[in-house]
Each structure stands twice: as structure tokens, then as C-alpha cells.
PDB file of C-alpha atoms in Angstrom:
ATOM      1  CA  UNK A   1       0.000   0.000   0.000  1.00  0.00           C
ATOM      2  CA  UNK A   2       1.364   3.634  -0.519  1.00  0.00           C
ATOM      3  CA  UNK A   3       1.455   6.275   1.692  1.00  0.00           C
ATOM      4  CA  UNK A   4      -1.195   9.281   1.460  1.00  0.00           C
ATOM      5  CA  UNK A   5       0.197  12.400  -0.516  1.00  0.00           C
ATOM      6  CA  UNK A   6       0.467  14.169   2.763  1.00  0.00           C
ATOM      7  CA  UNK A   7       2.659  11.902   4.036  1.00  0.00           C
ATOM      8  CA  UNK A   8       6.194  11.054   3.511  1.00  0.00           C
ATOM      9  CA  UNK A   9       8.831   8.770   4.659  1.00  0.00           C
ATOM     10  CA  UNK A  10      12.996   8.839   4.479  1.00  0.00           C
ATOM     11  CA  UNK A  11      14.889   6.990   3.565  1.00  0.00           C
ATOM     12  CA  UNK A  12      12.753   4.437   1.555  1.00  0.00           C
ATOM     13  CA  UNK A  13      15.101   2.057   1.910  1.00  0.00           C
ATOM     14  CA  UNK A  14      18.917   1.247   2.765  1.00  0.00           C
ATOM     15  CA  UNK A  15      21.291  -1.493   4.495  1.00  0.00           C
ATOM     16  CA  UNK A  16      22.406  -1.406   8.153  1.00  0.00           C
ATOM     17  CA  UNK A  17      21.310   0.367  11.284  1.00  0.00           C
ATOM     18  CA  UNK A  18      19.854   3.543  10.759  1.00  0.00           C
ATOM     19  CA  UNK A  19      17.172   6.054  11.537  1.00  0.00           C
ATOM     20  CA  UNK A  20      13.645   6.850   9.839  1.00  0.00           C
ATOM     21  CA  UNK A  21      11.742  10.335   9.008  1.00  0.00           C
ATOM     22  CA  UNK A  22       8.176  10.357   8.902  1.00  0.00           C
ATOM     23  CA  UNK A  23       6.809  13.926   7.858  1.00  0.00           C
ATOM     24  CA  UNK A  24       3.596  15.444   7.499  1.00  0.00           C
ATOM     25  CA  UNK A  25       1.862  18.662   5.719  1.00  0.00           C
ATOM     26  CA  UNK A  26      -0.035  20.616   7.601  1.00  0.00           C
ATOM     27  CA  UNK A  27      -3.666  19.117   8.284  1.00  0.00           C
ATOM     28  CA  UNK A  28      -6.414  21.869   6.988  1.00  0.00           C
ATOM     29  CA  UNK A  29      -8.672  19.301   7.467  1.00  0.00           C
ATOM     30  CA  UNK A  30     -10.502  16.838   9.202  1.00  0.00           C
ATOM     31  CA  UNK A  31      -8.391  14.706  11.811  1.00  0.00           C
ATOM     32  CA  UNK A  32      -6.621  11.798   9.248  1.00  0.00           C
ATOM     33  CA  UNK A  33      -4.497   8.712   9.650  1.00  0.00           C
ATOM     34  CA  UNK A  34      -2.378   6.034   8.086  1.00  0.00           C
ATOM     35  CA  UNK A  35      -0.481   3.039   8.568  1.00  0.00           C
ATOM     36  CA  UNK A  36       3.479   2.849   7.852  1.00  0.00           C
ATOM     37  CA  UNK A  37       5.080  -0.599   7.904  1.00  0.00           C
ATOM     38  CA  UNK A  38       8.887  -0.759   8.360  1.00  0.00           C
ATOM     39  CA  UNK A  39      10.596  -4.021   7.587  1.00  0.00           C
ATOM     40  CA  UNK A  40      13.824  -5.489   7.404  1.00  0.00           C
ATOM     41  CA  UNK A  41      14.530  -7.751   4.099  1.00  0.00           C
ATOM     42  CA  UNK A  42      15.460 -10.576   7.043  1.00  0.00           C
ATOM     43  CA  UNK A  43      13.699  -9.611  10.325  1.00  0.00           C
ATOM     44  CA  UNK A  44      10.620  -8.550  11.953  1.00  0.00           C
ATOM     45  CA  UNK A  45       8.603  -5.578  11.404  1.00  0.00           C
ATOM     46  CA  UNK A  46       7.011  -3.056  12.363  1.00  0.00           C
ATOM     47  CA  UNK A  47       3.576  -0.994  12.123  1.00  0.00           C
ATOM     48  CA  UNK A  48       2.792   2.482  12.955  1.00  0.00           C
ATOM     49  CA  UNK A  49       0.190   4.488  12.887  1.00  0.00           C
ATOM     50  CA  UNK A  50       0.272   8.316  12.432  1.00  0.00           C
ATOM     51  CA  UNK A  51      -2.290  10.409  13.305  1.00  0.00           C
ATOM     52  CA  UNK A  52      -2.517  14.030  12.837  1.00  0.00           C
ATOM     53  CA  UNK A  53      -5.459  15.814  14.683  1.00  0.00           C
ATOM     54  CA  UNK A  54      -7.259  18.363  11.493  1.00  0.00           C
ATOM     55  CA  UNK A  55      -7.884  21.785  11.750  1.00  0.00           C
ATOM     56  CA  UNK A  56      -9.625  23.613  14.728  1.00  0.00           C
ATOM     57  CA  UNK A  57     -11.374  27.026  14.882  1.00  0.00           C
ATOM     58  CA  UNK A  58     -13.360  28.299  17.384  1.00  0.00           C
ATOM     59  CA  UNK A  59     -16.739  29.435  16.835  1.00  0.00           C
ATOM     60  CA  UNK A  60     -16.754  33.154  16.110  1.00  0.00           C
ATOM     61  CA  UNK A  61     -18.716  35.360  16.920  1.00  0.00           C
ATOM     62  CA  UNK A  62     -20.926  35.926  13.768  1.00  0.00           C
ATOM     63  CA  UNK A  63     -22.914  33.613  11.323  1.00  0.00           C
ATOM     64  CA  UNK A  64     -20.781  30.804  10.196  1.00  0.00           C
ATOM     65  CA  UNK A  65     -21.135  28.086   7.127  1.00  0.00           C
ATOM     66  CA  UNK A  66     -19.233  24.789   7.448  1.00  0.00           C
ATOM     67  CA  UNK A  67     -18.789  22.403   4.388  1.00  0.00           C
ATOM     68  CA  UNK A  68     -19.303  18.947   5.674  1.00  0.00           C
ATOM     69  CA  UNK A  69     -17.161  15.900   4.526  1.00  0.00           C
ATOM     70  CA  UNK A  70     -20.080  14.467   2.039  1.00  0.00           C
ATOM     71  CA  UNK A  71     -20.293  18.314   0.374  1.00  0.00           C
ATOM     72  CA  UNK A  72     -23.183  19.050   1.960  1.00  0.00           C
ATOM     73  CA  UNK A  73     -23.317  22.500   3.966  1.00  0.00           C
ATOM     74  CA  UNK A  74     -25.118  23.547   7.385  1.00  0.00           C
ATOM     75  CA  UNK A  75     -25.120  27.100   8.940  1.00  0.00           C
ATOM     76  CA  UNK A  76     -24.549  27.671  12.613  1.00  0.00           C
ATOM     77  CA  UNK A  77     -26.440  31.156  13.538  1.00  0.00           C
ATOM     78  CA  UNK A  78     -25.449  33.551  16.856  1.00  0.00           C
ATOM     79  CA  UNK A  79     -28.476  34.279  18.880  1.00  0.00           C
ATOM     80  CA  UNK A  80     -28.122  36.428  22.352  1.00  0.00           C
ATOM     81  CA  UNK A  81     -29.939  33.695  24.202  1.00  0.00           C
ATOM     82  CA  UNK A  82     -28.524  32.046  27.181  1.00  0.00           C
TER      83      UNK A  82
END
């Protein structure tokens, strides 16, 4: 499986002991994940899974539209009621 386009990984592959990179874009979404398998050509593996949280905005203080995932749209009004 390949990784997500906002994901990347470094090296992709090499010999010996080493270190790995895992590096995200920033999220201006919704929270996402994915699952990154490291293996050695003779040895056990191992799978991790990176989450990064999406966006978050408070609500303001005016009349607000929010797209949802499916397209669709729903409006969130301010009323002075408490």
C-alpha cells in the first residue's frame, strides 16, 4: 500500500542500522491517519500508525457556514440567548 500524498517517509530504503523520518503537511482538514510498515529484508517488522489531529477554529462570533465531509453545507447562527 502507498502512503497518502500528505505523508512522507525517508529513507525508503537502505542497508544497516539507521534512523527513519516520517513527515507530514499541515492538516487543513478533518483529523486523518495512516499506517506505515517498516521491515527489514530478514527480520521482523514493524507498524505504525500516524495520526494528525485536522484543523480547529473556534466558533466566532458571527454567522458561520461549514462544508461537511459528504459536500453538503449547514449554517450555525449567533443568537443572544442564554
Amino acid at each position: 500500500m502507498a502512503l497518502p500524498d500528505w505523508l512522507r517517509i525517508s529513507p525508503v530504503s537502505g542497508k544497516g542500522a539507521g534512523a527513519v523520518s516520517i513527515e507530514a503537511d499541515p492538516n487543513e482538514g478533518c483529523d486523518r491517519s495512516a499506517e506505515v510498515t517498516v521491515a527489514a529484508a530478514e527480520g521482523p517488522s514493524a507498524t505504525l500508525t500516524v495520526t494528525q489531529a485536522g484543523r480547529r477554529e473556534p466558533f466566532a462570533g458571527s454567522d458561520m457556514d461549514f462544508i461537511l465531509s459528504d459536500g453538503g453545507t449547514f449554517n450555525v447562527l449567533k443568537t443572544n440567548q442564554m
